[in-house]
Coordinates of N, CA and C in Angstrom, one line a residue:
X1 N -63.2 121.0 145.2 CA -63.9 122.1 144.7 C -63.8 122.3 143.2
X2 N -62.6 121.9 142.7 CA -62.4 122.3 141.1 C -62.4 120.4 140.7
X3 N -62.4 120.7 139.1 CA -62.3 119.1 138.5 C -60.7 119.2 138.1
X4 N -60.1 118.0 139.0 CA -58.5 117.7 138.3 C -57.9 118.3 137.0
X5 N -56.8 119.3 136.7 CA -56.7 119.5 135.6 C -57.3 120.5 135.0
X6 N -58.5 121.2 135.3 CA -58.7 122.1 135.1 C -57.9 123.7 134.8
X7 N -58.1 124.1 134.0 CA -57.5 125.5 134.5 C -58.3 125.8 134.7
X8 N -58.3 126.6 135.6 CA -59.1 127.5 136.1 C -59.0 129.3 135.5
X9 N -60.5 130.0 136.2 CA -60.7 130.4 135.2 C -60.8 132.1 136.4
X10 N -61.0 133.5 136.2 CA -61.6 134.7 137.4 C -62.8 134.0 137.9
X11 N -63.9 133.5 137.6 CA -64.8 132.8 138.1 C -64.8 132.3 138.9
X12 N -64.2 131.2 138.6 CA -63.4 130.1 139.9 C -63.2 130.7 141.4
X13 N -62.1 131.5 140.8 CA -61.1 132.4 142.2 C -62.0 132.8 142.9
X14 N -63.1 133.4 142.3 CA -63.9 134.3 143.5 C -65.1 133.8 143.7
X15 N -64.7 132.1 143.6 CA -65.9 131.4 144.3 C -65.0 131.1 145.8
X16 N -64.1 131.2 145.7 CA -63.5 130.7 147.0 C -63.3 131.6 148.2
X17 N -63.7 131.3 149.5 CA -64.4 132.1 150.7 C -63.9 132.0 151.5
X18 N -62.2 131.0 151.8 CA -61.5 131.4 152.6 C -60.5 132.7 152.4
X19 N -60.7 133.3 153.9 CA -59.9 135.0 153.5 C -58.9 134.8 154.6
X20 N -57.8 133.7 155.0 CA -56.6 133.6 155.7 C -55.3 133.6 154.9
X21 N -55.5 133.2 153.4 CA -55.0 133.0 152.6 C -55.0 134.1 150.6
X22 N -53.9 134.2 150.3 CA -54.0 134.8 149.4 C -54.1 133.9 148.4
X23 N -55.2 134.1 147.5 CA -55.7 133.2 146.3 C -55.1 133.7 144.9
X24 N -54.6 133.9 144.1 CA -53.9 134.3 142.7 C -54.3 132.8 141.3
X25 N -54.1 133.5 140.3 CA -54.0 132.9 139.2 C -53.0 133.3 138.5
X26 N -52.3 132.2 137.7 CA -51.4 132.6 137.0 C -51.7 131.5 135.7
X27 N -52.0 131.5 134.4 CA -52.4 131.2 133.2 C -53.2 129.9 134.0
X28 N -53.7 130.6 135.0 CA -55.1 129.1 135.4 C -54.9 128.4 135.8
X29 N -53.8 128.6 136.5 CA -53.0 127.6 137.6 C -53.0 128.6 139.1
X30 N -54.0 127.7 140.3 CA -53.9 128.4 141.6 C -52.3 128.5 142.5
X31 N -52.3 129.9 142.8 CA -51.1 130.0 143.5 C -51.8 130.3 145.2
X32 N -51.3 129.8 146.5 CA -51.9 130.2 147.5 C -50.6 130.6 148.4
X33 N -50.8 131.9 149.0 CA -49.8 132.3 149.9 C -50.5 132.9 150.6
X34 N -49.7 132.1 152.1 CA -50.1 132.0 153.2 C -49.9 134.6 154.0
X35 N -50.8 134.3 155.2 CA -50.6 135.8 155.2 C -49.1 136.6 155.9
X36 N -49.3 137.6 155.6 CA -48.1 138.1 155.3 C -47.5 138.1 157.2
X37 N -46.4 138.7 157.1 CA -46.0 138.8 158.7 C -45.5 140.6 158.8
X38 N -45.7 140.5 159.7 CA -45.4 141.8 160.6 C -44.2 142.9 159.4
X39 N -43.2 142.4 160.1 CA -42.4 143.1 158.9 C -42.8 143.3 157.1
X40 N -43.4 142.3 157.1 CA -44.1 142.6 155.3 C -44.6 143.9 155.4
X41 N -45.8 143.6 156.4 CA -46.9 144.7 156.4 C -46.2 146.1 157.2
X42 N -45.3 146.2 157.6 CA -44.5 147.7 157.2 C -44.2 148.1 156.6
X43 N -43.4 147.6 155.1 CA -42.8 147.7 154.3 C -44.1 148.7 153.5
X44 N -44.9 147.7 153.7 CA -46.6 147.9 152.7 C -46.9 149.6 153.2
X45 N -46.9 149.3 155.0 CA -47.5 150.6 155.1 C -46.9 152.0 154.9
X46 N -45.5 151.7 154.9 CA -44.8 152.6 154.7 C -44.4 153.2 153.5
X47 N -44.7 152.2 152.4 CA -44.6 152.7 151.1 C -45.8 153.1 150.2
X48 N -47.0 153.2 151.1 CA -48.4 153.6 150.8 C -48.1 154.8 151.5
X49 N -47.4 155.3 152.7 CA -47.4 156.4 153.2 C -46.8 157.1 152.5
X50 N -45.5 156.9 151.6 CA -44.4 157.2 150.6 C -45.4 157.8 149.1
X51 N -46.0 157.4 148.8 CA -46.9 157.2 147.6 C -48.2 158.0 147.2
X52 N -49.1 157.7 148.3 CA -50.0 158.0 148.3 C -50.2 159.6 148.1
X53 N -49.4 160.4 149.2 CA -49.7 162.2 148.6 C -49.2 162.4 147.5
X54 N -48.3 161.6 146.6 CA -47.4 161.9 144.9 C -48.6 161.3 144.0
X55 N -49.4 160.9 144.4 CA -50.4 160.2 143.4 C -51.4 161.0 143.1
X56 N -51.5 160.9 141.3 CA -52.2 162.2 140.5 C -53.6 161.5 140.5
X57 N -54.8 162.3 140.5 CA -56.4 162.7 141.1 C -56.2 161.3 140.2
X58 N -55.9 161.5 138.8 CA -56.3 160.1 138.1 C -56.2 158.6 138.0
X59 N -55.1 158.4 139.5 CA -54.4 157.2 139.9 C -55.2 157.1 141.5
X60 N -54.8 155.7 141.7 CA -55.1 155.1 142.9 C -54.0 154.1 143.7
X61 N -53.4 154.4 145.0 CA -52.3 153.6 145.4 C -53.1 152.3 146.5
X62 N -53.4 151.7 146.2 CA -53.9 150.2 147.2 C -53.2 149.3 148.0
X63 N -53.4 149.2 148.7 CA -52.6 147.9 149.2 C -53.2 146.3 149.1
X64 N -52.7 145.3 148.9 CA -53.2 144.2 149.1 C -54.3 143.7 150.4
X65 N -55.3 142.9 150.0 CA -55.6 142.4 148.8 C -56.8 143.0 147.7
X66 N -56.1 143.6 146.4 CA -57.1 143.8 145.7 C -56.7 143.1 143.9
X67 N -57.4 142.1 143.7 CA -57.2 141.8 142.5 C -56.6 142.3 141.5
X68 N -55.4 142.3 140.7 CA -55.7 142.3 139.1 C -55.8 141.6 138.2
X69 N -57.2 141.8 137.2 CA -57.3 141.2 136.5 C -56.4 141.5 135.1
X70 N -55.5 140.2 135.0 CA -54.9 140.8 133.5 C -55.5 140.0 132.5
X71 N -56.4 138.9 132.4 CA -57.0 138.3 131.5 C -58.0 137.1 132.3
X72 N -58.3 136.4 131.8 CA -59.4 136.1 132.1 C -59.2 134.7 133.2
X73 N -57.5 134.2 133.3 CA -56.8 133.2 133.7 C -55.8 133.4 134.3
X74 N -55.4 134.8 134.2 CA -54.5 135.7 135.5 C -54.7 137.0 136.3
X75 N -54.9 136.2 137.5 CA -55.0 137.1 138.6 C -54.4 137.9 139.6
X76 N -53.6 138.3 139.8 CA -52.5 139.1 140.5 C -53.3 139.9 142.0
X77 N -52.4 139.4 143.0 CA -52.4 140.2 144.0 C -51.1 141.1 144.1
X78 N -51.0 142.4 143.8 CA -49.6 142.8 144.4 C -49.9 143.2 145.6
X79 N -48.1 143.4 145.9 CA -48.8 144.0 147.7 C -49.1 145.6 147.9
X80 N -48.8 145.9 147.2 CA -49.4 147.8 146.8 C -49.1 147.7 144.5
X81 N -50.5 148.1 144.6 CA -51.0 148.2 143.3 C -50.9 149.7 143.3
X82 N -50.6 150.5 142.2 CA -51.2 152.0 141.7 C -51.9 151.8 140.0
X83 N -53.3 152.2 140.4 CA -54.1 151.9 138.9 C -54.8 153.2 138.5
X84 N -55.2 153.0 137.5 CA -56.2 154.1 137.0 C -57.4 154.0 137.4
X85 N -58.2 155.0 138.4 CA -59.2 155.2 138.9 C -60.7 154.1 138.0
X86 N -60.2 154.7 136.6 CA -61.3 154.3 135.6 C -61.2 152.9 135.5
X87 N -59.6 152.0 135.9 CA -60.1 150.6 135.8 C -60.3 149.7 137.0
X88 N -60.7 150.6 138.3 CA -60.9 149.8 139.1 C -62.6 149.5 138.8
X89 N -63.0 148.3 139.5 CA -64.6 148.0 139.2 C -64.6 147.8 140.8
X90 N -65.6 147.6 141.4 CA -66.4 147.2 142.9 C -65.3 146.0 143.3
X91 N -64.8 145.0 142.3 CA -64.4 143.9 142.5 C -62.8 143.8 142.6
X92 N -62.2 144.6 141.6 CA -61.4 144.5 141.1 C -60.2 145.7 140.4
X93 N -58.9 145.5 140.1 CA -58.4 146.6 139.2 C -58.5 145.6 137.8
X94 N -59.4 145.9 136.7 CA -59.4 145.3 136.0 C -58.4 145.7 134.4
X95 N -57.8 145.1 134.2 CA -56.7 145.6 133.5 C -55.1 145.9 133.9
X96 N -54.3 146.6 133.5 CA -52.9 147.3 133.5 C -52.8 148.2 134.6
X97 N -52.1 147.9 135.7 CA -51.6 148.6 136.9 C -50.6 149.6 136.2
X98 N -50.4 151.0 136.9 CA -49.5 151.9 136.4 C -48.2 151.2 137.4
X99 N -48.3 150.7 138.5 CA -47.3 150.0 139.1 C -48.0 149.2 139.8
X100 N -47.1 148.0 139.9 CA -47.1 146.9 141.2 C -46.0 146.6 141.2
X101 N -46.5 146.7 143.0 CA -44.9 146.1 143.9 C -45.4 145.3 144.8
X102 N -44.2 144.1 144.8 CA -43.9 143.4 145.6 C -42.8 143.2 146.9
X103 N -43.1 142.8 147.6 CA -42.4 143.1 149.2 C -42.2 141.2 149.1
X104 N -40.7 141.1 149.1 CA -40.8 139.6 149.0 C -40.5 138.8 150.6
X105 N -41.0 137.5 150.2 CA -40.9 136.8 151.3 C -40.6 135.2 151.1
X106 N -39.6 134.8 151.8 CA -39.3 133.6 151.8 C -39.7 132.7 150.9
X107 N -41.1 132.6 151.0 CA -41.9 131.6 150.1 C -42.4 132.2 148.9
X108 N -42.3 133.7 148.2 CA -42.8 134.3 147.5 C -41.3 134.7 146.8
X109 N -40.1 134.0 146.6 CA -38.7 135.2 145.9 C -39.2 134.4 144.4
X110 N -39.3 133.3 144.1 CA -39.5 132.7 143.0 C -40.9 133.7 142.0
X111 N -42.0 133.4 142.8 CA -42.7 134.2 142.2 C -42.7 135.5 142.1
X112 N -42.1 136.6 143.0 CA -41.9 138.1 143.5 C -40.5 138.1 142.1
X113 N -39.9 137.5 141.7 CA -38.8 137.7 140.8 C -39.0 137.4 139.4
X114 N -39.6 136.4 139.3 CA -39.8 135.7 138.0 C -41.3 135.8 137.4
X115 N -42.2 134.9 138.0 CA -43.6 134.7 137.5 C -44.5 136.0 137.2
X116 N -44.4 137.0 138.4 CA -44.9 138.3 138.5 C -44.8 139.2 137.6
X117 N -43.7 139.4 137.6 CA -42.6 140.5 136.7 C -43.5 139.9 135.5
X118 N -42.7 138.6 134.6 CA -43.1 138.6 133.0 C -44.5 138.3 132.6
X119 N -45.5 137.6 134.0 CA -46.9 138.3 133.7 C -47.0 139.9 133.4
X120 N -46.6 140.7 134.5 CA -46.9 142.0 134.6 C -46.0 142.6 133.1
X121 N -45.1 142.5 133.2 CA -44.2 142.6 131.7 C -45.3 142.4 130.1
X122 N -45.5 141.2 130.3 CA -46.2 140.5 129.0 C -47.7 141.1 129.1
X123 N -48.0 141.7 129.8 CA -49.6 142.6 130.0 C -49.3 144.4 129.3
X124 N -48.1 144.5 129.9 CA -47.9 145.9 129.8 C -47.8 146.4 130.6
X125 N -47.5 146.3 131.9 CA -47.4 147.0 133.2 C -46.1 148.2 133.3
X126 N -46.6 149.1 133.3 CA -45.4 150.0 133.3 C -43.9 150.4 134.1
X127 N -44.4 149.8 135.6 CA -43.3 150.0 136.5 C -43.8 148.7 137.5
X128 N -42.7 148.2 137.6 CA -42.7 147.0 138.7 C -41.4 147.1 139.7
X129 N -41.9 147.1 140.6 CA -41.0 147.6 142.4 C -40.9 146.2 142.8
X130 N -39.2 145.8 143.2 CA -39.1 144.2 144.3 C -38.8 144.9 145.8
X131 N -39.1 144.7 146.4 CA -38.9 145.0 148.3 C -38.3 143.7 148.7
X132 N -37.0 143.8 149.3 CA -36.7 142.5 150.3 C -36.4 142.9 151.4
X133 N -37.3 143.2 151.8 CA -37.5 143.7 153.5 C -36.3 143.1 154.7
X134 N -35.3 142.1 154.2 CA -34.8 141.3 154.7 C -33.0 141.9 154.9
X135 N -32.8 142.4 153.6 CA -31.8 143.0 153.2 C -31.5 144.3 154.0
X136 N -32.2 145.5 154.0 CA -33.1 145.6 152.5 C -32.4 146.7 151.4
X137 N -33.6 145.8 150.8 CA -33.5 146.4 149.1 C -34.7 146.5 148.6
X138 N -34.0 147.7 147.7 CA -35.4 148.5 146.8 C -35.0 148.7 145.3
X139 N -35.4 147.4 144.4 CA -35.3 147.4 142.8 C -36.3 147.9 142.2
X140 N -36.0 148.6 141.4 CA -37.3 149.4 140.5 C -37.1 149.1 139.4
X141 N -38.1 148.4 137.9 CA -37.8 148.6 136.7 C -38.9 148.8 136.3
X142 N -38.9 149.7 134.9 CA -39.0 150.0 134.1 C -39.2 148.7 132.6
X143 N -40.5 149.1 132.1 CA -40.9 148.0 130.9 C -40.1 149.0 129.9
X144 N -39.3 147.9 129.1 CA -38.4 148.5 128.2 C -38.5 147.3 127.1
X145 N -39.7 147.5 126.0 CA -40.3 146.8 125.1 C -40.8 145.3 125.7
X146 N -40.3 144.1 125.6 CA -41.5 143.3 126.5 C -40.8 142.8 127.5
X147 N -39.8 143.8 128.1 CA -39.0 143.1 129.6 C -39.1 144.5 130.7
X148 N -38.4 144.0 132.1 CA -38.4 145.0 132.5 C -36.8 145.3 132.4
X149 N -36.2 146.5 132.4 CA -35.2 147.3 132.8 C -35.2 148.0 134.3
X150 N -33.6 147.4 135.0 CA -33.5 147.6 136.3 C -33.2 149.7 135.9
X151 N -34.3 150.4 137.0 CA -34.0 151.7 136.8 C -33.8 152.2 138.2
X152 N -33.5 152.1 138.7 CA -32.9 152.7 140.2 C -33.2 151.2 141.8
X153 N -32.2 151.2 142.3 CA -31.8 150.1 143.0 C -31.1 150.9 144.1
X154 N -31.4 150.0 145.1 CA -30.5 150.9 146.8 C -30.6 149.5 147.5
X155 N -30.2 149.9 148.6 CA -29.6 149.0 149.3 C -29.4 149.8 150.8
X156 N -29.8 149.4 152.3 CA -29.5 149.7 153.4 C -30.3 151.7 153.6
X157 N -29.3 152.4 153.8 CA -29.3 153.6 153.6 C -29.5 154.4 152.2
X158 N -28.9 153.1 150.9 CA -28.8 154.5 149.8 C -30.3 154.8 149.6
X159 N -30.2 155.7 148.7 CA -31.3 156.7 148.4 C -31.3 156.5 146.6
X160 N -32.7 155.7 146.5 CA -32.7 155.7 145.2 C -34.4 156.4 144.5
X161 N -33.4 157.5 143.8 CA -34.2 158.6 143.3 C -34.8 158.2 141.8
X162 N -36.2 158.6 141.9 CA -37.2 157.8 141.0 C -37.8 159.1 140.1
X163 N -38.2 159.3 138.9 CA -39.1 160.2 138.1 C -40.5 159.8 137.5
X164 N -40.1 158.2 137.7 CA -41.6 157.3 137.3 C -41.8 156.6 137.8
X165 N -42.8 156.0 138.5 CA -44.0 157.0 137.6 C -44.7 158.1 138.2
X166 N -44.0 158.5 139.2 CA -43.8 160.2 139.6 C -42.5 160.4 140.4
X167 N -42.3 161.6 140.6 CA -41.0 161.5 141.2 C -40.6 161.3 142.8
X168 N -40.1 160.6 143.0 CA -40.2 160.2 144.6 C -38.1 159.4 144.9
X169 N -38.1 160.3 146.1 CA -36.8 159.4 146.7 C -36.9 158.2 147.9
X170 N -37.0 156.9 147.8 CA -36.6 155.9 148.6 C -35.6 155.9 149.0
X171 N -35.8 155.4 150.7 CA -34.6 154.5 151.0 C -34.7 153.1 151.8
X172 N -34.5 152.3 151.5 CA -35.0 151.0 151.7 C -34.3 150.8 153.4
X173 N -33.9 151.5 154.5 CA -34.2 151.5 155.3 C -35.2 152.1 156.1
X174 N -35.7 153.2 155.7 CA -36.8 153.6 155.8 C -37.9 152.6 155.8
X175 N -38.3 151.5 155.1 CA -39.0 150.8 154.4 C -39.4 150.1 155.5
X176 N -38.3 149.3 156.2 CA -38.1 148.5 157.1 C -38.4 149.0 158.9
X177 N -37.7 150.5 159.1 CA -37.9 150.9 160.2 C -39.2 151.0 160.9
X178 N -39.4 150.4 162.3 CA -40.1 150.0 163.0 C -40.8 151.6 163.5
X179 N -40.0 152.9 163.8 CA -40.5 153.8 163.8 C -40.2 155.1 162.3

């Protein structure tokens, strides 16, 4: 479909028409992860349920799959995005998410830890959430000049109380719980 070596380009990505799989870019290099499982997608819906009534008229909380575009060669899926109303397009959140989180998984801790973050970092992304559904655990940081800073972290039961980017208490068993 692409010529060897290519980087690839937002173009590219959304020529491609299989939807079993999540398609990403990262400096024009295809990333593909396979779909999520059961337990992921609780995590997701439960922290859209968490979010969604604290979110101001001017923001939007989404769940995967919706694009962000942070340039013309990185494309980001988080698994719940919160954007500014004004940069979503028909297609896309085009630009700087006020948060993305990630709910990690087996095949995703390398990129959910590393690749994600100092894209999302090096764009300007204001708050980036890790979920390890597994644990669980709920990391929160904060961009603190061009890195992130860990700002509230839990584990099982604790309760980690948040002011940004609005104020909200997690508990990362909650996250996980089947009811």
């Amino acid at each position: 479909m692409f010529a060897h070596g290519d980087r690839l380009t937002r173009r590219d990505l959304e020529l491609i028409t299989d939807e079993r799989r999540r398609y990403e870019l990262v400096d024009g290099t295809l990333l593909v992860s396979p779909s999520p499982r059961p337990l992921h997608q609780r995590v997701v819906a439960r922290l859209l349920a968490a979010l969604t009534p604290l979110c101001p008229a001017d923001c939007e909380v989404l769940p995967a799959p919706v694009d962000v575009v942070l340039d013309e060669h990185t494309v980001l899926i988080p698994d719940v995005v919160v954007g500014r109303r004004d940069s979503f397009t028909d297609r896309a959140l085009v630009g700087i998410p006020v948060l993305a989180v990630e709910v990690v998984s087996p095949s995703s801790e390398y990129i959910d830890h590393h690749l994600k973050p100092a894209r999302l970092a090096a764009a300007g992304c204001p708050h980036y959430w890790v979920i390890d559904p597994r644990v669980p655990n709920l990391s929160c940081f904060d961009l603190d000049g061009e890195s992130y800073t860990l700002v509230g972290e839990g584990r099982g039961d604790d309760e980690v109380r948040l002011e940004k980017p609005y104020a909200l208490t997690l508990r990362p068993a909650d996250l996980v719980s089947p009811h």
